[in-house]
């Protein structure tokens, strides 16, 4: 979902961010847009290098580059009042599988399940079973995104 701060009439310059790309533990899209100075400290500290300079220069998560291991370093390095305590739940993101999954073409693939440490991705018996996601187990880490050959997995709230 795209959050547009201009709709609240708060900024002259357009500031938007997709809530799907927000960093873990960010309080809200509005708080992020109001307070992020685009200093880049969170990009530099992320051990997984999944934080990129996104639209408008704001930091974004990009799961094509890897997964979040929830180390909390991005939230801890930030000097602005943007993040909750890292003892809280990092985000509400979950994985969703779209129609491009190879199982829909009767092609065998288990790449996503093999990358899921939480074991949230399972297949029913049979060659072309479509993967199922257990929302109770999925933490939105994004580890299943990059290994998917057809970009069938999206991480969003
Ligand atoms: S460390 Fe904080 S202020 Fe700096 S770019 Fe990251 S979120 Fe924005
Ligand atoms: S919690 Fe750690 S791995 Fe996840 S985005 Fe922040 S710095 Fe990167
Ligand atoms: S986002 Fe992480 S926990 Fe959720 S299904 Fe993908 S690999 Fe598993």
mmCIF file of N, CA and C in Angstrom, residues 110 122-127 129-130 132:
data_model
loop_
_atom_site.group_PDB
_atom_site.id
_atom_site.type_symbol
_atom_site.label_atom_id
_atom_site.label_comp_id
_atom_site.label_asym_id
_atom_site.label_seq_id
_atom_site.Cartn_x
_atom_site.Cartn_y
_atom_site.Cartn_z
ATOM 1 N N UNK A 110 10.588 -26.334 -5.351
ATOM 2 C CA UNK A 110 10.419 -26.232 -3.890
ATOM 3 C C UNK A 110 11.352 -25.155 -3.330
ATOM 4 N N UNK A 122 4.602 -24.876 3.090
ATOM 5 C CA UNK A 122 4.484 -26.323 2.952
ATOM 6 C C UNK A 122 3.802 -26.669 1.633
ATOM 7 N N UNK A 123 4.058 -27.870 1.175
ATOM 8 C CA UNK A 123 3.426 -28.378 -0.046
ATOM 9 C C UNK A 123 2.621 -29.613 0.303
ATOM 10 N N UNK A 124 1.478 -29.727 -0.343
ATOM 11 C CA UNK A 124 0.747 -30.970 -0.182
ATOM 12 C C UNK A 124 1.405 -32.010 -1.067
ATOM 13 N N UNK A 125 1.106 -33.260 -0.830
ATOM 14 C CA UNK A 125 1.696 -34.321 -1.644
ATOM 15 C C UNK A 125 1.304 -34.148 -3.098
ATOM 16 N N UNK A 126 2.215 -34.510 -3.985
ATOM 17 C CA UNK A 126 1.930 -34.376 -5.424
ATOM 18 C C UNK A 126 2.922 -33.430 -6.050
ATOM 19 N N UNK A 127 3.221 -33.649 -7.302
ATOM 20 C CA UNK A 127 4.258 -32.887 -7.994
ATOM 21 C C UNK A 127 3.928 -31.419 -8.140
ATOM 22 N N UNK A 129 1.747 -29.432 -6.495
ATOM 23 C CA UNK A 129 1.019 -28.765 -5.422
ATOM 24 C C UNK A 129 1.498 -27.325 -5.268
ATOM 25 N N UNK A 130 0.575 -26.421 -5.105
ATOM 26 C CA UNK A 130 0.908 -25.012 -4.881
ATOM 27 C C UNK A 130 1.298 -24.861 -3.413
ATOM 28 N N UNK A 132 1.639 -23.569 0.360
ATOM 29 C CA UNK A 132 0.716 -22.892 1.282
ATOM 30 C C UNK A 132 1.541 -22.189 2.353
#
